[in-house]
PDB file of C-alpha atoms in Angstrom:
ATOM      1  CA  ASP A   1     140.862  79.738 127.784  1.00  0.00           C
ATOM      2  CA  GLY A   2     139.110  78.496 124.653  1.00  0.00           C
ATOM      3  CA  GLY A   3     135.908  76.593 125.077  1.00  0.00           C
ATOM      4  CA  ILE A   4     132.206  76.313 124.657  1.00  0.00           C
ATOM      5  CA  THR A   5     129.804  77.663 127.253  1.00  0.00           C
ATOM      6  CA  GLN A   6     126.178  76.791 127.787  1.00  0.00           C
ATOM      7  CA  SER A   7     123.830  78.680 130.052  1.00  0.00           C
ATOM      8  CA  PRO A   8     121.936  78.287 132.203  1.00  0.00           C
ATOM      9  CA  LYS A   9     122.903  74.955 133.731  1.00  0.00           C
ATOM     10  CA  TYR A  10     119.351  74.331 134.949  1.00  0.00           C
ATOM     11  CA  LEU A  11     116.173  75.777 133.446  1.00  0.00           C
ATOM     12  CA  PHE A  12     112.553  75.380 134.427  1.00  0.00           C
ATOM     13  CA  ARG A  13     109.766  76.063 131.994  1.00  0.00           C
ATOM     14  CA  LYS A  14     106.070  76.354 132.510  1.00  0.00           C
ATOM     15  CA  GLU A  15     103.848  74.617 130.013  1.00  0.00           C
ATOM     16  CA  GLY A  16     103.121  76.857 127.026  1.00  0.00           C
ATOM     17  CA  GLN A  17     106.256  78.984 127.449  1.00  0.00           C
ATOM     18  CA  ASN A  18     109.087  79.430 125.004  1.00  0.00           C
ATOM     19  CA  VAL A  19     112.591  79.283 126.476  1.00  0.00           C
ATOM     20  CA  THR A  20     115.977  80.006 124.946  1.00  0.00           C
ATOM     21  CA  LEU A  21     119.163  78.107 125.737  1.00  0.00           C
ATOM     22  CA  SER A  22     122.436  79.901 125.195  1.00  0.00           C
ATOM     23  CA  CYS A  23     125.541  78.455 123.540  1.00  0.00           C
ATOM     24  CA  GLU A  24     128.725  80.483 122.994  1.00  0.00           C
ATOM     25  CA  GLN A  25     132.125  79.347 121.718  1.00  0.00           C
ATOM     26  CA  ASN A  26     135.457  81.124 121.368  1.00  0.00           C
ATOM     27  CA  LEU A  27     137.198  78.338 119.456  1.00  0.00           C
ATOM     28  CA  ASN A  28     136.682  80.031 116.080  1.00  0.00           C
ATOM     29  CA  HIS A  29     134.756  76.957 114.916  1.00  0.00           C
ATOM     30  CA  ASP A  30     132.492  77.188 111.899  1.00  0.00           C
ATOM     31  CA  ALA A  31     130.147  74.306 112.773  1.00  0.00           C
ATOM     32  CA  MET A  32     127.827  74.210 115.762  1.00  0.00           C
ATOM     33  CA  TYR A  33     125.312  71.589 116.871  1.00  0.00           C
ATOM     34  CA  TRP A  34     122.437  71.103 119.289  1.00  0.00           C
ATOM     35  CA  TYR A  35     121.646  67.668 120.696  1.00  0.00           C
ATOM     36  CA  ARG A  36     118.986  66.371 123.019  1.00  0.00           C
ATOM     37  CA  GLN A  37     119.726  63.571 125.493  1.00  0.00           C
ATOM     38  CA  ASP A  38     117.014  61.734 127.426  1.00  0.00           C
ATOM     39  CA  PRO A  39     117.870  59.708 130.557  1.00  0.00           C
ATOM     40  CA  GLY A  40     120.005  56.657 129.756  1.00  0.00           C
ATOM     41  CA  GLN A  41     119.847  57.414 126.040  1.00  0.00           C
ATOM     42  CA  GLY A  42     122.147  58.600 123.312  1.00  0.00           C
ATOM     43  CA  LEU A  43     122.283  62.011 121.664  1.00  0.00           C
ATOM     44  CA  ARG A  44     119.760  63.021 119.036  1.00  0.00           C
ATOM     45  CA  LEU A  45     120.547  65.873 116.662  1.00  0.00           C
ATOM     46  CA  ILE A  46     118.142  68.824 116.755  1.00  0.00           C
ATOM     47  CA  TYR A  47     119.795  71.431 114.498  1.00  0.00           C
ATOM     48  CA  TYR A  48     123.238  72.109 113.140  1.00  0.00           C
ATOM     49  CA  SER A  49     124.941  75.029 111.453  1.00  0.00           C
ATOM     50  CA  GLN A  50     128.020  74.928 109.266  1.00  0.00           C
ATOM     51  CA  ILE A  51     128.328  78.667 108.697  1.00  0.00           C
ATOM     52  CA  VAL A  52     126.914  81.973 109.901  1.00  0.00           C
ATOM     53  CA  ASN A  53     123.347  82.702 108.756  1.00  0.00           C
ATOM     54  CA  ASP A  54     122.773  79.103 107.700  1.00  0.00           C
ATOM     55  CA  PHE A  55     121.476  76.063 109.591  1.00  0.00           C
ATOM     56  CA  GLN A  56     119.875  72.695 108.876  1.00  0.00           C
ATOM     57  CA  LYS A  57     117.320  70.544 110.647  1.00  0.00           C
ATOM     58  CA  GLY A  58     118.534  67.440 112.369  1.00  0.00           C
ATOM     59  CA  ASP A  59     116.538  64.347 113.222  1.00  0.00           C
ATOM     60  CA  ILE A  60     114.178  65.906 115.797  1.00  0.00           C
ATOM     61  CA  ALA A  61     113.786  69.589 114.834  1.00  0.00           C
ATOM     62  CA  GLU A  62     110.032  69.852 115.408  1.00  0.00           C
ATOM     63  CA  GLY A  63     109.210  72.233 118.256  1.00  0.00           C
ATOM     64  CA  TYR A  64     112.656  73.848 118.231  1.00  0.00           C
ATOM     65  CA  SER A  65     114.158  76.872 116.481  1.00  0.00           C
ATOM     66  CA  VAL A  66     117.689  78.278 116.172  1.00  0.00           C
ATOM     67  CA  SER A  67     119.552  81.267 114.786  1.00  0.00           C
ATOM     68  CA  ARG A  68     123.174  81.781 113.758  1.00  0.00           C
ATOM     69  CA  GLU A  69     123.721  85.519 113.477  1.00  0.00           C
ATOM     70  CA  LYS A  70     127.258  85.377 114.843  1.00  0.00           C
ATOM     71  CA  LYS A  71     129.960  82.753 114.459  1.00  0.00           C
ATOM     72  CA  GLU A  72     130.339  82.509 118.231  1.00  0.00           C
ATOM     73  CA  SER A  73     126.686  82.028 119.125  1.00  0.00           C
ATOM     74  CA  PHE A  74     124.027  79.396 118.355  1.00  0.00           C
ATOM     75  CA  PRO A  75     121.010  79.829 120.655  1.00  0.00           C
ATOM     76  CA  LEU A  76     118.262  77.204 120.777  1.00  0.00           C
ATOM     77  CA  THR A  77     114.638  78.116 121.462  1.00  0.00           C
ATOM     78  CA  VAL A  78     112.369  75.405 122.786  1.00  0.00           C
ATOM     79  CA  THR A  79     108.893  76.448 121.732  1.00  0.00           C
ATOM     80  CA  SER A  80     105.511  75.573 123.181  1.00  0.00           C
ATOM     81  CA  ALA A  81     105.050  73.250 120.191  1.00  0.00           C
ATOM     82  CA  GLN A  82     107.602  70.865 121.709  1.00  0.00           C
ATOM     83  CA  LYS A  83     105.315  68.570 123.690  1.00  0.00           C
ATOM     84  CA  ASN A  84     107.938  66.777 125.752  1.00  0.00           C
ATOM     85  CA  PRO A  85     110.828  69.186 126.279  1.00  0.00           C
ATOM     86  CA  THR A  86     112.177  67.841 129.566  1.00  0.00           C
ATOM     87  CA  ALA A  87     115.683  66.642 128.700  1.00  0.00           C
ATOM     88  CA  PHE A  88     119.395  67.382 128.849  1.00  0.00           C
ATOM     89  CA  TYR A  89     120.487  69.667 125.999  1.00  0.00           C
ATOM     90  CA  LEU A  90     124.045  69.660 124.709  1.00  0.00           C
ATOM     91  CA  CYS A  91     125.689  72.156 122.399  1.00  0.00           C
ATOM     92  CA  ALA A  92     128.848  71.338 120.469  1.00  0.00           C
ATOM     93  CA  SER A  93     131.150  72.967 117.962  1.00  0.00           C
ATOM     94  CA  SER A  94     133.760  71.730 115.522  1.00  0.00           C
ATOM     95  CA  THR A  95     135.849  72.804 112.591  1.00  0.00           C
ATOM     96  CA  ASP A  96     134.040  72.721 109.285  1.00  0.00           C
ATOM     97  CA  ARG A  97     134.949  69.057 108.842  1.00  0.00           C
ATOM     98  CA  ALA A  98     133.433  67.693 112.098  1.00  0.00           C
ATOM     99  CA  LEU A  99     136.732  66.047 112.949  1.00  0.00           C
ATOM    100  CA  GLU A 100     136.426  66.564 116.688  1.00  0.00           C
ATOM    101  CA  ALA A 101     133.448  68.083 118.449  1.00  0.00           C
ATOM    102  CA  PHE A 102     133.858  70.114 121.615  1.00  0.00           C
ATOM    103  CA  PHE A 103     130.902  70.025 123.972  1.00  0.00           C
ATOM    104  CA  GLY A 104     129.497  72.404 126.515  1.00  0.00           C
ATOM    105  CA  GLN A 105     128.475  71.172 129.953  1.00  0.00           C
ATOM    106  CA  GLY A 106     124.804  71.021 129.050  1.00  0.00           C
ATOM    107  CA  THR A 107     121.522  72.585 130.132  1.00  0.00           C
ATOM    108  CA  ARG A 108     118.999  70.495 131.995  1.00  0.00           C
ATOM    109  CA  LEU A 109     115.489  71.687 131.073  1.00  0.00           C
ATOM    110  CA  THR A 110     112.499  70.693 133.169  1.00  0.00           C
ATOM    111  CA  VAL A 111     108.856  71.466 132.509  1.00  0.00           C
ATOM    112  CA  VAL A 112     106.966  72.345 135.674  1.00  0.00           C
TER     113      VAL A 112
ATOM    114  CA  SER B   1     116.879  57.367 113.804  1.00  0.00           C
ATOM    115  CA  GLN B   2     120.399  56.995 115.120  1.00  0.00           C
ATOM    116  CA  GLN B   3     123.252  56.152 112.805  1.00  0.00           C
ATOM    117  CA  GLY B   4     125.317  54.243 115.346  1.00  0.00           C
ATOM    118  CA  GLU B   5     124.237  51.579 117.776  1.00  0.00           C
ATOM    119  CA  GLU B   6     126.516  50.457 120.586  1.00  0.00           C
ATOM    120  CA  ASP B   7     126.713  46.999 122.068  1.00  0.00           C
ATOM    121  CA  PRO B   8     126.520  46.125 124.898  1.00  0.00           C
ATOM    122  CA  GLN B   9     124.311  48.793 126.442  1.00  0.00           C
ATOM    123  CA  ALA B  10     126.017  48.278 129.788  1.00  0.00           C
ATOM    124  CA  LEU B  11     129.236  46.643 130.936  1.00  0.00           C
ATOM    125  CA  SER B  12     130.546  45.930 134.435  1.00  0.00           C
ATOM    126  CA  ILE B  13     134.161  44.869 134.965  1.00  0.00           C
ATOM    127  CA  GLN B  14     136.831  44.751 137.673  1.00  0.00           C
ATOM    128  CA  GLU B  15     139.664  47.221 137.744  1.00  0.00           C
ATOM    129  CA  GLY B  16     142.570  45.954 135.654  1.00  0.00           C
ATOM    130  CA  GLU B  17     140.364  44.063 133.188  1.00  0.00           C
ATOM    131  CA  ASN B  18     139.858  45.116 129.577  1.00  0.00           C
ATOM    132  CA  ALA B  19     136.598  46.652 128.373  1.00  0.00           C
ATOM    133  CA  THR B  20     135.387  46.139 124.816  1.00  0.00           C
ATOM    134  CA  MET B  21     132.398  47.813 123.211  1.00  0.00           C
ATOM    135  CA  ASN B  22     131.133  47.762 119.651  1.00  0.00           C
ATOM    136  CA  CYS B  23     129.412  50.211 117.353  1.00  0.00           C
ATOM    137  CA  SER B  24     127.481  49.490 114.182  1.00  0.00           C
ATOM    138  CA  TYR B  25     126.356  52.100 111.683  1.00  0.00           C
ATOM    139  CA  LYS B  26     124.192  52.202 108.592  1.00  0.00           C
ATOM    140  CA  THR B  27     125.567  54.512 105.897  1.00  0.00           C
ATOM    141  CA  SER B  28     128.927  55.325 104.359  1.00  0.00           C
ATOM    142  CA  ILE B  29     131.091  57.488 106.563  1.00  0.00           C
ATOM    143  CA  ASN B  30     134.089  59.838 106.384  1.00  0.00           C
ATOM    144  CA  ASN B  31     135.194  59.036 109.900  1.00  0.00           C
ATOM    145  CA  LEU B  32     134.074  57.444 113.148  1.00  0.00           C
ATOM    146  CA  GLN B  33     134.763  58.930 116.546  1.00  0.00           C
ATOM    147  CA  TRP B  34     134.485  57.764 120.134  1.00  0.00           C
ATOM    148  CA  TYR B  35     133.466  60.035 122.992  1.00  0.00           C
ATOM    149  CA  ARG B  36     133.211  59.661 126.733  1.00  0.00           C
ATOM    150  CA  GLN B  37     130.580  61.189 129.015  1.00  0.00           C
ATOM    151  CA  ASN B  38     130.724  61.347 132.771  1.00  0.00           C
ATOM    152  CA  SER B  39     127.320  61.440 134.423  1.00  0.00           C
ATOM    153  CA  GLY B  40     125.484  64.708 133.842  1.00  0.00           C
ATOM    154  CA  ARG B  41     128.351  66.294 131.921  1.00  0.00           C
ATOM    155  CA  GLY B  42     129.272  67.122 128.359  1.00  0.00           C
ATOM    156  CA  LEU B  43     131.048  64.689 126.064  1.00  0.00           C
ATOM    157  CA  VAL B  44     134.800  64.526 125.626  1.00  0.00           C
ATOM    158  CA  HIS B  45     136.423  63.405 122.389  1.00  0.00           C
ATOM    159  CA  LEU B  46     138.643  60.318 122.760  1.00  0.00           C
ATOM    160  CA  ILE B  47     139.766  59.182 119.331  1.00  0.00           C
ATOM    161  CA  LEU B  48     138.941  59.474 115.632  1.00  0.00           C
ATOM    162  CA  ILE B  49     139.466  56.848 112.962  1.00  0.00           C
ATOM    163  CA  ARG B  50     139.114  57.697 109.290  1.00  0.00           C
ATOM    164  CA  SER B  51     137.283  55.493 106.813  1.00  0.00           C
ATOM    165  CA  ASN B  52     140.553  54.423 105.172  1.00  0.00           C
ATOM    166  CA  GLU B  53     142.110  53.315 108.486  1.00  0.00           C
ATOM    167  CA  ARG B  54     141.626  49.920 110.111  1.00  0.00           C
ATOM    168  CA  GLU B  55     143.141  50.394 113.577  1.00  0.00           C
ATOM    169  CA  LYS B  56     144.257  53.223 115.777  1.00  0.00           C
ATOM    170  CA  HIS B  57     145.799  53.487 119.237  1.00  0.00           C
ATOM    171  CA  SER B  58     145.859  56.250 121.819  1.00  0.00           C
ATOM    172  CA  GLY B  59     147.283  55.417 125.231  1.00  0.00           C
ATOM    173  CA  ARG B  60     145.136  52.609 126.678  1.00  0.00           C
ATOM    174  CA  LEU B  61     142.577  52.943 123.874  1.00  0.00           C
ATOM    175  CA  ARG B  62     142.473  50.811 120.751  1.00  0.00           C
ATOM    176  CA  VAL B  63     139.915  51.395 118.031  1.00  0.00           C
ATOM    177  CA  THR B  64     139.230  49.202 115.013  1.00  0.00           C
ATOM    178  CA  LEU B  65     137.075  49.946 112.012  1.00  0.00           C
ATOM    179  CA  ASP B  66     135.622  47.465 109.517  1.00  0.00           C
ATOM    180  CA  THR B  67     133.866  49.417 106.770  1.00  0.00           C
ATOM    181  CA  SER B  68     132.731  46.237 105.013  1.00  0.00           C
ATOM    182  CA  LYS B  69     130.731  45.306 108.128  1.00  0.00           C
ATOM    183  CA  LYS B  70     129.970  48.918 109.029  1.00  0.00           C
ATOM    184  CA  SER B  71     131.252  48.360 112.539  1.00  0.00           C
ATOM    185  CA  SER B  72     133.863  49.613 114.986  1.00  0.00           C
ATOM    186  CA  SER B  73     135.141  48.502 118.357  1.00  0.00           C
ATOM    187  CA  LEU B  74     136.695  50.386 121.260  1.00  0.00           C
ATOM    188  CA  LEU B  75     138.993  48.535 123.630  1.00  0.00           C
ATOM    189  CA  ILE B  76     140.080  50.062 126.929  1.00  0.00           C
ATOM    190  CA  THR B  77     142.982  48.093 128.372  1.00  0.00           C
ATOM    191  CA  ALA B  78     143.866  47.787 132.067  1.00  0.00           C
ATOM    192  CA  SER B  79     140.729  49.650 133.124  1.00  0.00           C
ATOM    193  CA  ARG B  80     140.656  51.958 136.129  1.00  0.00           C
ATOM    194  CA  ALA B  81     137.787  53.074 138.359  1.00  0.00           C
ATOM    195  CA  ALA B  82     138.128  56.511 136.735  1.00  0.00           C
ATOM    196  CA  ASP B  83     137.144  54.952 133.389  1.00  0.00           C
ATOM    197  CA  THR B  84     133.589  54.579 134.701  1.00  0.00           C
ATOM    198  CA  ALA B  85     131.494  56.571 132.221  1.00  0.00           C
ATOM    199  CA  SER B  86     129.284  56.239 129.161  1.00  0.00           C
ATOM    200  CA  TYR B  87     131.014  55.796 125.828  1.00  0.00           C
ATOM    201  CA  PHE B  88     129.484  56.859 122.534  1.00  0.00           C
ATOM    202  CA  CYS B  89     130.434  56.356 118.931  1.00  0.00           C
ATOM    203  CA  ALA B  90     129.704  59.102 116.426  1.00  0.00           C
ATOM    204  CA  THR B  91     129.890  59.099 112.668  1.00  0.00           C
ATOM    205  CA  GLU B  92     130.344  61.816 110.110  1.00  0.00           C
ATOM    206  CA  ALA B  93     128.333  60.732 107.114  1.00  0.00           C
ATOM    207  CA  ALA B  94     130.066  60.727 103.751  1.00  0.00           C
ATOM    208  CA  ALA B  95     127.369  63.080 102.498  1.00  0.00           C
ATOM    209  CA  GLY B  96     128.123  65.967 104.842  1.00  0.00           C
ATOM    210  CA  ASN B  97     129.218  67.386 108.148  1.00  0.00           C
ATOM    211  CA  LYS B  98     126.373  66.042 110.256  1.00  0.00           C
ATOM    212  CA  LEU B  99     127.760  64.259 113.317  1.00  0.00           C
ATOM    213  CA  THR B 100     125.425  61.489 114.487  1.00  0.00           C
ATOM    214  CA  PHE B 101     125.716  59.600 117.780  1.00  0.00           C
ATOM    215  CA  GLY B 102     124.744  56.146 118.920  1.00  0.00           C
ATOM    216  CA  GLY B 103     122.946  55.139 122.105  1.00  0.00           C
ATOM    217  CA  GLY B 104     126.096  54.591 124.158  1.00  0.00           C
ATOM    218  CA  THR B 105     127.614  51.903 126.375  1.00  0.00           C
ATOM    219  CA  ARG B 106     127.586  52.495 130.134  1.00  0.00           C
ATOM    220  CA  VAL B 107     130.789  51.141 131.657  1.00  0.00           C
ATOM    221  CA  LEU B 108     131.219  50.509 135.371  1.00  0.00           C
ATOM    222  CA  VAL B 109     134.730  49.690 136.581  1.00  0.00           C
ATOM    223  CA  LYS B 110     134.672  48.282 140.095  1.00  0.00           C
ATOM    224  CA  PRO B 111     137.732  48.881 142.288  1.00  0.00           C
TER     225      PRO B 111
END
């Protein structure tokens, strides 16, 4: 089955730690996105990538980093510089024209 | 800042009634899309309307787009309890492939 998979579903981070969220897709999509969602809020764009080995900052990139070494994978690292990382993180992919985005089931990150 | 803003933020209706929500955006777009999110889950694409279209239908969904007012509406007809979810509009800016979401409308359909 084609789809987009995020792991883990729940993640706990100690203050000062870096953590990496996984996102894998087998839809052969060129574009991939990371969004952050806070309770009762909309989605804010962190980073996006339109092609392998290239990515652009979104609206709230500070404290986050990404890589796009393979078409299928777009991992997100939440660094210690992100002061308020507790949130629901959503990964999505689409064809190169962003005509329809497919979403993973999300990773809920909590700082403990 | 978010490109799209939905109105109302929350909506409560009885089963069988219609639900209407609106989205306003700020910059020129290639297309506007509506998504649905069940609590704690990922988003699911519902419908896309291109900038040169004014109305589109899909099952019980009807979407309109007014580019002169930079606004769109989503109508769900004959709502069901299973329609309870949050609904988001998203725009692809004319300048590129960035897909930007609004704040969403939370819809509660009471049986």
